[in-house]
Amino acid sequence: MNSSIWLQNKLLKSKPTLEDSIQTDVCIIGGGLSGIMTAYHLSKAGKSVTLLEGNSFLSGATGHSTGKLTAQHGLIYQTIIEKFGLDAALLYYELNQKAISSALDLVDSSIIQTKTSFLYTLEENNRKKIEDEWDAYKLLNIPGTFGEKCEIPYSSKASVAMLDQAQIHPVQFGQSIMDMAIKNGANFFEHSRATHINLSKPYVELENKHTVYCNDLIICSHYPLEAMVGLQLVKLRVNRSYIIAFKCSEPLAGQYLSIDQTNRSIRTAKIEDDYYTLLAGSSQRAGSSSNTNIFYEAIEKEAYEKFAASDISYKWSAQDPETPDLLPYVGQISAGYPNIWLATGFRKWGISNSLVAGQIISDGLLGHSNAGIKLYSPQHTKFGDAFLQALKIGGQTVVDLVGGYVTRSSNPRCTHLGCKTRWNEADETWDCSCHGSRFAKDGSVLEGPAVKPLDLKKST
């Protein structure tokens, strides 16, 4: 199975499995960066916090990210202005920029480095999109520049830079925040999978039959376990992209994202004494293809031809849910459940948005003011966008449930809602296209919302 460059060294100290039923002020489900940041803020405020992770901490979306800590999330600011207005777009930028500033204060320069982020296009007919985004930057007074040429080995037609951004080693960063939270008194348990949630009187039942009773429950799992409450189940679309890493002689001055249909994300990282280029792209709907080797092959070809790579050291894939209007879901899951909180839908920009989410949820729970609470609310999706996304997700679910046997009768059913999974040849995983669950070769759960392993003996 392919593996991420961030997970190669044994950086993480193993955490215990919860072997008893306990009471806590706050229970957090999900051991990625959003859960860890929330645990840090709440434990710092004096709350007793218990964080549960079904696998190992930081081994999911965070450990498989590119590690870009930036407020430049693609061509988003022109879109936010059109959908929500100038004030909302400015707030989105300010929240994410504040997250960068706070991260720079929390860890040292071996874990985080300042960089300039660039959007670029190789296609003349996409030049106007870059120009429009630059117009949005000027309206919002976002520090940046507009130009054409970049340091990367492509013939760029236009680019827009966002200054004062950063990149991190996501696992080292998460470990540092976890250590701080533990010093504050937070408890972290891994291989402690939540299998059932009671929402009315919050408690969490684990796979090993133990129970965590709490006053507030925060769901920071990749895809919300109890998504039915606010219909997040049909509002989230899960996309997967592919990443490779290879040695290079020196780091890039910036980090880059193509806006073209053949999209690419590029950055460099220093791992011990060596520099590596990370090249990502070839996004597709999670679980929609068995022959995933073609996605790696496409970016590997560019690595050899454009970057003169001598060998591909690492390759891995990553997925993240996205919401219909591009804004994450962070906050109280619904008005009827004021003690249930949610953080999801980061659209592959989970590093900065995880930091934003940790602050929003902790402020909301503690009764502090935070302008982001309304902007990021899980209730913000407009009906038209939600309905369209429901058709995309719900329609695909129906196809997979009804017609799954036609495509490949031997594929095991996902233990979430019964969709047929698809074998991912390159990553050697069983992937579900309905809601993004992933399973290892032996059927064990890698990513939710599924909480139970596949029954491989029952693949009929």
Tab-separated table of C-alpha atoms in Angstrom:
chain	number	residue	atom	x	y	z
A	1	MET	CA	0.000	0.000	0.000
A	2	ASN	CA	1.273	3.498	-0.846
A	3	SER	CA	2.298	5.753	2.036
A	4	SER	CA	2.583	9.461	2.811
A	5	ILE	CA	5.912	11.243	3.214
A	6	TRP	CA	4.659	12.734	6.505
A	7	LEU	CA	4.077	9.322	8.087
A	8	GLN	CA	7.427	7.685	7.392
A	9	ASN	CA	9.275	8.450	10.589
A	10	LYS	CA	7.963	7.314	13.951
A	11	LEU	CA	7.169	10.821	15.120
A	12	LEU	CA	4.046	9.992	17.065
A	13	LYS	CA	4.077	8.430	20.477
A	14	SER	CA	1.338	5.832	20.671
A	15	LYS	CA	-1.658	6.709	22.800
A	16	PRO	CA	-3.677	4.278	24.917
A	17	THR	CA	-6.985	2.693	23.961
A	18	LEU	CA	-9.931	3.655	26.161
A	19	GLU	CA	-10.621	0.594	28.296
A	20	ASP	CA	-13.295	1.965	30.607
A	21	SER	CA	-16.494	4.037	30.593
A	22	ILE	CA	-15.862	7.654	31.608
A	23	GLN	CA	-17.497	11.067	32.145
A	24	THR	CA	-16.015	14.212	30.599
A	25	ASP	CA	-17.022	17.817	29.909
A	26	VAL	CA	-16.296	17.512	26.190
A	27	CYS	CA	-15.918	14.453	23.975
A	28	ILE	CA	-14.326	14.949	20.557
A	29	ILE	CA	-14.508	12.298	17.834
A	30	GLY	CA	-11.701	12.460	15.256
A	31	GLY	CA	-7.935	12.577	15.782
A	32	GLY	CA	-7.003	14.882	12.932
A	33	LEU	CA	-5.931	18.503	13.162
A	34	SER	CA	-9.433	19.955	13.687
A	35	GLY	CA	-10.087	17.666	16.653
A	36	ILE	CA	-6.645	18.272	18.142
A	37	MET	CA	-6.887	22.071	17.781
A	38	THR	CA	-10.324	22.059	19.412
A	39	ALA	CA	-9.006	19.914	22.278
A	40	TYR	CA	-6.128	22.350	22.731
A	41	HIS	CA	-8.347	25.438	22.989
A	42	LEU	CA	-10.935	23.853	25.287
A	43	SER	CA	-8.385	22.224	27.606
A	44	LYS	CA	-6.553	25.547	27.808
A	45	ALA	CA	-9.854	27.092	28.958
A	46	GLY	CA	-10.120	24.530	31.760
A	47	LYS	CA	-12.563	22.038	30.251
A	48	SER	CA	-12.019	18.320	30.783
A	49	VAL	CA	-11.599	16.992	27.239
A	50	THR	CA	-11.525	13.457	25.856
A	51	LEU	CA	-10.531	12.926	22.210
A	52	LEU	CA	-11.295	9.593	20.503
A	53	GLU	CA	-9.618	8.322	17.332
A	54	GLY	CA	-10.604	5.074	15.602
A	55	ASN	CA	-7.151	4.472	14.096
A	56	SER	CA	-3.906	6.331	14.928
A	57	PHE	CA	-3.762	10.069	15.512
A	58	LEU	CA	-2.994	12.225	12.454
A	59	SER	CA	-2.978	9.194	10.149
A	60	GLY	CA	-6.049	10.285	8.150
A	61	ALA	CA	-6.670	13.465	6.163
A	62	THR	CA	-4.044	15.494	8.065
A	63	GLY	CA	-1.250	12.972	7.532
A	64	HIS	CA	-2.157	12.647	3.850
A	65	SER	CA	-2.420	16.374	3.074
A	66	THR	CA	0.082	18.561	1.223
A	67	GLY	CA	0.682	20.571	4.409
A	68	LYS	CA	-0.128	23.938	2.851
A	69	LEU	CA	-1.224	26.432	5.500
A	70	THR	CA	-2.745	29.160	3.376
A	71	ALA	CA	-5.797	31.363	2.940
A	72	GLN	CA	-5.492	30.930	-0.837
A	73	HIS	CA	-8.019	28.160	-1.425
A	74	GLY	CA	-8.227	28.218	-5.205
A	75	LEU	CA	-10.494	30.636	-7.080
A	76	ILE	CA	-12.679	31.212	-4.045
A	77	TYR	CA	-12.820	34.914	-3.178
A	78	GLN	CA	-14.652	36.055	-6.294
A	79	THR	CA	-17.136	33.230	-5.692
A	80	ILE	CA	-17.679	34.096	-2.016
A	81	ILE	CA	-18.235	37.759	-2.938
A	82	GLU	CA	-20.885	36.723	-5.479
A	83	LYS	CA	-22.624	34.248	-3.137
A	84	PHE	CA	-22.296	35.912	0.262
A	85	GLY	CA	-21.034	39.444	-0.270
A	86	LEU	CA	-17.861	41.422	0.291
A	87	ASP	CA	-17.985	41.287	4.096
A	88	ALA	CA	-18.244	37.481	4.118
A	89	ALA	CA	-15.307	37.127	1.724
A	90	LEU	CA	-13.180	39.451	3.828
A	91	LEU	CA	-14.111	37.554	7.001
A	92	TYR	CA	-13.193	34.227	5.387
A	93	TYR	CA	-9.768	35.599	4.487
A	94	GLU	CA	-9.221	37.178	7.911
A	95	LEU	CA	-10.165	33.998	9.793
A	96	ASN	CA	-7.770	31.878	7.748
A	97	GLN	CA	-5.020	34.487	7.880
A	98	LYS	CA	-5.397	34.691	11.659
A	99	ALA	CA	-5.011	30.897	11.749
A	100	ILE	CA	-1.666	31.248	9.961
A	101	SER	CA	-0.471	33.905	12.407
A	102	SER	CA	-1.476	31.800	15.410
A	103	ALA	CA	0.292	28.741	13.985
A	104	LEU	CA	3.506	30.732	13.565
A	105	ASP	CA	3.299	31.621	17.255
A	106	LEU	CA	2.628	28.039	18.391
A	107	VAL	CA	5.523	26.084	16.832
A	108	ASP	CA	9.103	26.720	15.737
A	109	SER	CA	10.550	27.198	12.260
A	110	SER	CA	11.556	23.549	11.862
A	111	ILE	CA	7.828	22.717	11.644
A	112	ILE	CA	6.413	25.810	9.925
A	113	GLN	CA	7.899	28.114	7.278
A	114	THR	CA	6.483	31.268	5.696
A	115	LYS	CA	5.834	31.064	1.952
A	116	THR	CA	4.037	32.948	-0.806
A	117	SER	CA	1.098	31.066	-2.321
A	118	PHE	CA	0.405	31.237	-6.065
A	119	LEU	CA	-2.541	30.400	-8.313
A	120	TYR	CA	-1.538	29.955	-11.940
A	121	THR	CA	-2.850	28.872	-15.327
A	122	LEU	CA	-1.148	27.347	-18.353
A	123	GLU	CA	-4.143	28.135	-20.572
A	124	GLU	CA	-4.770	31.510	-22.189
A	125	ASN	CA	-8.548	31.058	-21.951
A	126	ASN	CA	-8.248	30.808	-18.151
A	127	ARG	CA	-6.329	34.055	-17.837
A	128	LYS	CA	-9.504	36.031	-17.103
A	129	LYS	CA	-10.277	33.780	-14.119
A	130	ILE	CA	-6.923	34.731	-12.625
A	131	GLU	CA	-7.566	38.400	-13.394
A	132	ASP	CA	-11.012	38.229	-11.750
A	133	GLU	CA	-9.529	36.646	-8.623
A	134	TRP	CA	-6.887	39.374	-8.536
A	135	ASP	CA	-9.701	41.951	-8.728
A	136	ALA	CA	-11.248	40.252	-5.669
A	137	TYR	CA	-7.902	40.479	-3.838
A	138	LYS	CA	-7.778	44.210	-4.548
A	139	LEU	CA	-11.355	44.709	-3.337
A	140	LEU	CA	-10.521	42.860	-0.119
A	141	ASN	CA	-7.079	44.480	0.296
A	142	ILE	CA	-5.414	41.063	0.325
A	143	PRO	CA	-1.632	41.514	0.024
A	144	GLY	CA	-0.518	39.990	-3.255
A	145	THR	CA	0.777	40.465	-6.774
A	146	PHE	CA	-0.369	39.676	-10.312
A	147	GLY	CA	2.026	38.400	-12.950
A	148	GLU	CA	2.750	35.771	-15.539
A	149	LYS	CA	5.947	33.834	-14.956
A	150	CYS	CA	6.570	31.516	-11.992
A	151	GLU	CA	9.657	29.644	-10.791
A	152	ILE	CA	8.045	26.259	-11.539
A	153	PRO	CA	8.971	24.577	-14.848
A	154	TYR	CA	5.732	25.352	-16.688
A	155	SER	CA	4.821	28.086	-19.199
A	156	SER	CA	2.402	30.044	-17.041
A	157	LYS	CA	0.017	32.445	-18.782
A	158	ALA	CA	-1.000	34.286	-15.604
A	159	SER	CA	-0.584	33.992	-11.854
A	160	VAL	CA	-1.784	35.672	-8.685
A	161	ALA	CA	0.243	35.572	-5.477
A	162	MET	CA	-0.982	35.787	-1.886
A	163	LEU	CA	1.725	37.004	0.466
A	164	ASP	CA	2.441	35.987	4.071
A	165	GLN	CA	1.292	32.384	3.847
A	166	ALA	CA	2.919	29.251	5.290
A	167	GLN	CA	3.514	25.534	4.978
A	168	ILE	CA	3.933	22.940	7.693
A	169	HIS	CA	4.947	19.393	8.406
A	170	PRO	CA	1.349	18.441	9.291
A	171	VAL	CA	2.189	15.481	11.522
A	172	GLN	CA	4.893	17.305	13.499
A	173	PHE	CA	2.580	20.295	13.833
A	174	GLY	CA	-0.305	18.140	15.053
A	175	GLN	CA	1.949	16.304	17.493
A	176	SER	CA	3.157	19.597	18.971
A	177	ILE	CA	-0.415	20.837	19.518
A	178	MET	CA	-1.374	17.456	20.986
A	179	ASP	CA	1.491	17.684	23.495
A	180	MET	CA	0.274	21.140	24.549
A	181	ALA	CA	-3.289	19.878	24.989
A	182	ILE	CA	-2.086	16.937	27.086
A	183	LYS	CA	-0.174	19.352	29.344
A	184	ASN	CA	-3.475	21.208	29.728
A	185	GLY	CA	-5.079	17.990	30.967
A	186	ALA	CA	-6.740	16.666	27.787
A	187	ASN	CA	-6.997	12.886	27.327
A	188	PHE	CA	-6.258	11.258	23.966
A	189	PHE	CA	-7.308	7.699	23.088
A	190	GLU	CA	-6.553	5.968	19.794
A	191	HIS	CA	-7.884	2.710	18.355
A	192	SER	CA	-11.054	3.683	20.209
A	193	ARG	CA	-13.660	3.721	17.469
A	194	ALA	CA	-17.034	5.374	18.082
A	195	THR	CA	-19.845	3.227	16.720
A	196	HIS	CA	-22.945	4.964	18.071
A	197	ILE	CA	-23.896	8.417	19.331
A	198	ASN	CA	-26.833	9.407	21.488
A	199	LEU	CA	-27.613	12.993	20.562
A	200	SER	CA	-30.356	13.966	23.015
A	201	LYS	CA	-28.289	13.163	26.132
A	202	PRO	CA	-24.808	13.093	24.671
A	203	TYR	CA	-22.838	9.917	25.014
A	204	VAL	CA	-20.669	7.872	22.670
A	205	GLU	CA	-20.569	4.096	22.508
A	206	LEU	CA	-17.291	2.524	21.405
A	207	GLU	CA	-16.566	-0.601	19.430
A	208	ASN	CA	-15.294	-2.241	22.643
A	209	LYS	CA	-18.684	-1.521	24.327
A	210	HIS	CA	-17.367	1.211	26.642
A	211	THR	CA	-19.182	4.556	26.817
A	212	VAL	CA	-18.061	8.172	27.063
A	213	TYR	CA	-20.642	10.436	28.736
A	214	CYS	CA	-20.276	14.157	28.082
A	215	ASN	CA	-21.919	17.577	28.286
A	216	ASP	CA	-20.849	18.553	24.759
A	217	LEU	CA	-20.017	16.322	21.815
A	218	ILE	CA	-17.839	17.510	18.921
A	219	ILE	CA	-17.712	15.492	15.696
A	220	CYS	CA	-14.460	16.138	13.810
A	221	SER	CA	-14.413	12.843	11.952
A	222	HIS	CA	-13.699	12.931	8.231
A	223	TYR	CA	-17.345	12.479	7.305
A	224	PRO	CA	-19.823	13.189	10.147
A	225	LEU	CA	-20.988	10.014	11.858
A	226	GLU	CA	-24.432	11.440	12.583
A	227	ALA	CA	-24.785	13.325	9.292
A	228	MET	CA	-28.495	12.618	8.960
A	229	VAL	CA	-29.409	15.264	11.565
A	230	GLY	CA	-28.747	18.267	9.343
A	231	LEU	CA	-28.810	16.331	6.057
A	232	GLN	CA	-25.038	16.828	5.769
A	233	LEU	CA	-25.092	13.292	4.347
A	234	VAL	CA	-26.482	14.544	1.040
A	235	LYS	CA	-24.718	17.916	1.100
A	236	LEU	CA	-21.147	16.628	1.146
A	237	ARG	CA	-19.312	15.367	-1.920
A	238	VAL	CA	-16.029	13.489	-1.381
A	239	ASN	CA	-13.186	13.962	-3.881
A	240	ARG	CA	-9.823	12.195	-3.959
A	241	SER	CA	-6.526	13.511	-5.322
A	242	TYR	CA	-3.137	11.871	-5.830
A	243	ILE	CA	0.255	13.027	-4.549
A	244	ILE	CA	3.859	12.006	-5.187
A	245	ALA	CA	7.118	13.170	-3.580
A	246	PHE	CA	10.629	13.050	-5.016
A	247	LYS	CA	13.996	14.453	-4.010
A	248	CYS	CA	15.114	17.851	-5.285
A	249	SER	CA	18.238	19.955	-4.817
A	250	GLU	CA	16.694	23.062	-3.268
A	251	PRO	CA	13.343	24.364	-2.010
A	252	LEU	CA	10.914	26.481	-3.998
A	253	ALA	CA	10.366	30.057	-2.830
A	254	GLY	CA	6.595	29.632	-3.153
A	255	GLN	CA	3.846	27.024	-3.206
A	256	TYR	CA	1.604	26.625	-6.234
A	257	LEU	CA	-1.863	25.577	-7.369
A	258	SER	CA	-3.078	25.318	-10.952
A	259	ILE	CA	-6.652	26.406	-11.728
A	260	ASP	CA	-6.785	24.387	-14.962
A	261	GLN	CA	-8.826	21.246	-15.497
A	262	THR	CA	-5.562	19.323	-15.350
A	263	ASN	CA	-4.941	20.715	-11.898
A	264	ARG	CA	-1.635	20.535	-10.061
A	265	SER	CA	-0.489	21.441	-6.553
A	266	ILE	CA	3.244	21.962	-5.977
A	267	ARG	CA	5.377	22.628	-2.902
A	268	THR	CA	8.709	21.550	-1.456
A	269	ALA	CA	9.486	20.177	2.000
A	270	LYS	CA	12.585	19.370	3.991
A	271	ILE	CA	12.554	15.940	5.596
A	272	GLU	CA	15.599	15.438	7.804
A	273	ASP	CA	18.506	16.458	5.532
A	274	ASP	CA	16.779	16.129	2.153
A	275	TYR	CA	14.485	18.402	0.138
A	276	TYR	CA	11.479	16.908	-1.629
A	277	THR	CA	9.061	18.236	-4.225
A	278	LEU	CA	5.424	17.319	-3.640
A	279	LEU	CA	3.398	17.173	-6.858
A	280	ALA	CA	-0.343	16.555	-6.570
A	281	GLY	CA	-3.287	16.450	-8.943
A	282	SER	CA	-5.668	14.228	-10.897
A	283	SER	CA	-8.694	14.760	-8.676
A	284	GLN	CA	-11.657	12.385	-9.025
A	285	ARG	CA	-14.743	11.434	-7.074
A	286	ALA	CA	-13.731	9.037	-4.287
A	287	GLY	CA	-14.419	5.415	-5.163
A	288	SER	CA	-15.402	6.131	-8.759
A	289	SER	CA	-12.528	4.279	-10.438
A	290	SER	CA	-10.709	0.989	-9.920
A	291	ASN	CA	-7.794	1.744	-12.238
A	292	THR	CA	-6.284	4.471	-10.059
A	293	ASN	CA	-2.755	3.765	-11.293
A	294	ILE	CA	-3.454	6.082	-14.235
A	295	PHE	CA	-3.707	9.065	-11.889
A	296	TYR	CA	-0.300	8.374	-10.365
A	297	GLU	CA	1.183	7.697	-13.794
A	298	ALA	CA	0.087	11.112	-15.077
A	299	ILE	CA	1.849	13.073	-12.331
A	300	GLU	CA	4.851	10.729	-12.292
A	301	LYS	CA	5.326	11.437	-16.010
A	302	GLU	CA	5.411	15.177	-15.265
A	303	ALA	CA	7.842	14.648	-12.411
A	304	TYR	CA	10.335	13.001	-14.759
A	305	GLU	CA	9.780	15.345	-17.701
A	306	LYS	CA	9.332	18.723	-15.990
A	307	PHE	CA	11.289	18.342	-12.754
A	308	ALA	CA	13.960	15.844	-13.856
A	309	ALA	CA	13.041	13.540	-10.972
A	310	SER	CA	15.372	10.569	-10.656
A	311	ASP	CA	13.028	8.451	-8.554
A	312	ILE	CA	9.577	8.709	-6.980
A	313	SER	CA	10.205	8.278	-3.264
A	314	TYR	CA	6.618	8.395	-1.965
A	315	LYS	CA	3.109	8.393	-3.339
A	316	TRP	CA	-0.255	8.548	-1.625
A	317	SER	CA	-3.780	9.852	-2.078
A	318	ALA	CA	-6.039	12.096	-0.020
A	319	GLN	CA	-9.731	12.872	0.132
A	320	ASP	CA	-11.899	15.495	1.766
A	321	PRO	CA	-15.621	16.315	1.657
A	322	GLU	CA	-16.780	19.557	0.091
A	323	THR	CA	-20.003	21.470	0.662
A	324	PRO	CA	-22.236	22.859	-2.119
A	325	ASP	CA	-21.220	26.505	-1.596
A	326	LEU	CA	-17.512	25.885	-0.796
A	327	LEU	CA	-17.753	27.044	2.855
A	328	PRO	CA	-17.061	24.386	5.515
A	329	TYR	CA	-19.616	23.198	8.059
A	330	VAL	CA	-18.372	24.225	11.511
A	331	GLY	CA	-20.542	24.794	14.578
A	332	GLN	CA	-23.710	23.466	16.200
A	333	ILE	CA	-25.089	20.686	14.019
A	334	SER	CA	-28.657	22.040	14.320
A	335	ALA	CA	-30.743	24.297	16.544
A	336	GLY	CA	-32.421	21.254	18.080
A	337	TYR	CA	-29.097	19.869	19.360
A	338	PRO	CA	-27.185	22.788	20.935
A	339	ASN	CA	-24.617	20.470	22.583
A	340	ILE	CA	-23.634	18.694	19.353
A	341	TRP	CA	-20.906	20.365	17.283
A	342	LEU	CA	-19.541	19.561	13.841
A	343	ALA	CA	-16.440	20.330	11.746
A	344	THR	CA	-16.232	19.002	8.180
A	345	GLY	CA	-16.360	19.945	4.488
A	346	PHE	CA	-12.900	21.535	4.269
A	347	ARG	CA	-12.583	20.917	0.506
A	348	LYS	CA	-8.936	19.822	0.761
A	349	TRP	CA	-8.062	23.008	2.649
A	350	GLY	CA	-8.221	21.341	6.032
A	351	ILE	CA	-4.966	22.694	7.450
A	352	SER	CA	-5.989	26.340	7.782
A	353	ASN	CA	-9.692	25.541	8.164
A	354	SER	CA	-8.931	23.063	10.964
A	355	LEU	CA	-7.300	25.874	12.902
A	356	VAL	CA	-10.275	28.117	12.140
A	357	ALA	CA	-12.686	25.351	13.195
A	358	GLY	CA	-10.915	24.748	16.493
A	359	GLN	CA	-11.278	28.418	17.390
A	360	ILE	CA	-14.904	28.715	16.208
A	361	ILE	CA	-16.127	25.648	18.089
A	362	SER	CA	-14.271	26.446	21.296
A	363	ASP	CA	-15.515	30.056	21.217
A	364	GLY	CA	-19.074	28.900	20.551
A	365	LEU	CA	-18.995	26.316	23.298
A	366	LEU	CA	-17.462	28.742	25.805
A	367	GLY	CA	-19.883	31.538	24.902
A	368	HIS	CA	-17.249	33.812	23.389
A	369	SER	CA	-17.998	35.986	20.373
A	370	ASN	CA	-16.559	34.907	17.026
A	371	ALA	CA	-17.723	36.351	13.709
A	372	GLY	CA	-16.935	33.036	12.028
A	373	ILE	CA	-19.699	31.199	13.908
A	374	LYS	CA	-22.383	32.483	11.537
A	375	LEU	CA	-20.284	32.286	8.363
A	376	TYR	CA	-19.238	28.653	8.929
A	377	SER	CA	-22.538	27.465	10.433
A	378	PRO	CA	-23.732	24.031	9.151
A	379	GLN	CA	-27.052	25.790	8.477
A	380	HIS	CA	-25.607	28.201	5.914
A	381	THR	CA	-26.249	26.110	2.795
A	382	LYS	CA	-28.920	27.613	0.554
A	383	PHE	CA	-31.629	25.242	-0.612
A	384	GLY	CA	-30.780	25.405	-4.309
A	385	ASP	CA	-27.153	24.468	-3.789
A	386	ALA	CA	-28.107	21.780	-1.270
A	387	PHE	CA	-30.680	20.296	-3.613
A	388	LEU	CA	-28.196	20.173	-6.467
A	389	GLN	CA	-25.600	18.493	-4.294
A	390	ALA	CA	-28.258	16.110	-2.961
A	391	LEU	CA	-28.989	15.063	-6.526
A	392	LYS	CA	-25.299	14.433	-7.152
A	393	ILE	CA	-24.730	12.490	-3.936
A	394	GLY	CA	-28.164	10.929	-3.525
A	395	GLY	CA	-28.374	9.993	-7.174
A	396	GLN	CA	-25.014	8.280	-7.028
A	397	THR	CA	-26.096	6.450	-3.881
A	398	VAL	CA	-29.188	5.088	-5.587
A	399	VAL	CA	-27.150	3.945	-8.586
A	400	ASP	CA	-24.673	2.138	-6.374
A	401	LEU	CA	-27.328	0.545	-4.165
A	402	VAL	CA	-29.518	-0.643	-7.013
A	403	GLY	CA	-27.035	-1.274	-9.787
A	404	GLY	CA	-23.934	-2.260	-7.851
A	405	TYR	CA	-24.241	-5.940	-8.664
A	406	VAL	CA	-24.094	-5.190	-12.374
A	407	THR	CA	-20.653	-3.599	-12.231
A	408	ARG	CA	-18.929	-6.206	-10.121
A	409	SER	CA	-20.869	-8.693	-8.059
A	410	SER	CA	-17.865	-9.638	-5.930
A	411	ASN	CA	-17.405	-6.147	-4.486
A	412	PRO	CA	-18.195	-6.082	-0.756
A	413	ARG	CA	-20.894	-3.756	0.503
A	414	CYS	CA	-19.884	-0.691	2.531
A	415	THR	CA	-20.910	-1.135	6.152
A	416	HIS	CA	-22.174	2.458	6.326
A	417	LEU	CA	-25.327	2.345	4.137
A	418	GLY	CA	-24.760	-0.719	1.992
A	419	CYS	CA	-23.329	0.752	-1.211
A	420	LYS	CA	-21.017	-1.418	-3.293
A	421	THR	CA	-17.347	-0.622	-2.739
A	422	ARG	CA	-14.773	-0.519	-5.519
A	423	TRP	CA	-11.231	-1.904	-5.379
A	424	ASN	CA	-8.582	0.828	-5.693
A	425	GLU	CA	-5.704	-0.880	-7.498
A	426	ALA	CA	-2.989	1.699	-6.816
A	427	ASP	CA	-3.649	2.258	-3.107
A	428	GLU	CA	-4.899	-1.299	-2.474
A	429	THR	CA	-8.031	-0.160	-0.669
A	430	TRP	CA	-11.766	-0.741	-0.942
A	431	ASP	CA	-13.369	2.675	-1.643
A	432	CYS	CA	-17.033	3.655	-1.396
A	433	SER	CA	-18.178	6.314	-3.861
A	434	CYS	CA	-21.378	7.086	-1.934
A	435	HIS	CA	-19.943	8.841	1.110
A	436	GLY	CA	-16.185	8.269	0.955
A	437	SER	CA	-15.579	5.373	3.359
A	438	ARG	CA	-12.293	3.528	2.756
A	439	PHE	CA	-11.240	0.075	3.883
A	440	ALA	CA	-7.866	-1.671	3.941
A	441	LYS	CA	-7.150	-4.847	2.008
A	442	ASP	CA	-8.253	-6.920	5.001
A	443	GLY	CA	-11.522	-4.970	5.297
A	444	SER	CA	-10.609	-2.841	8.331
A	445	VAL	CA	-11.849	0.768	8.363
A	446	LEU	CA	-9.386	3.419	7.186
A	447	GLU	CA	-11.773	6.365	6.809
A	448	GLY	CA	-15.423	6.884	7.789
A	449	PRO	CA	-18.303	7.423	7.952
A	450	ALA	CA	-18.296	3.603	8.147
A	451	VAL	CA	-17.376	2.310	11.606
A	452	LYS	CA	-17.503	-1.456	11.009
A	453	PRO	CA	-15.104	-3.520	8.836
A	454	LEU	CA	-16.114	-5.052	5.526
A	455	ASP	CA	-17.391	-8.608	5.484
A	456	LEU	CA	-15.089	-9.899	2.748
A	457	LYS	CA	-16.469	-13.423	3.061
A	458	LYS	CA	-19.908	-12.118	2.175
A	459	SER	CA	-18.900	-10.427	-1.113
A	460	THR	CA	-21.749	-11.522	-3.327
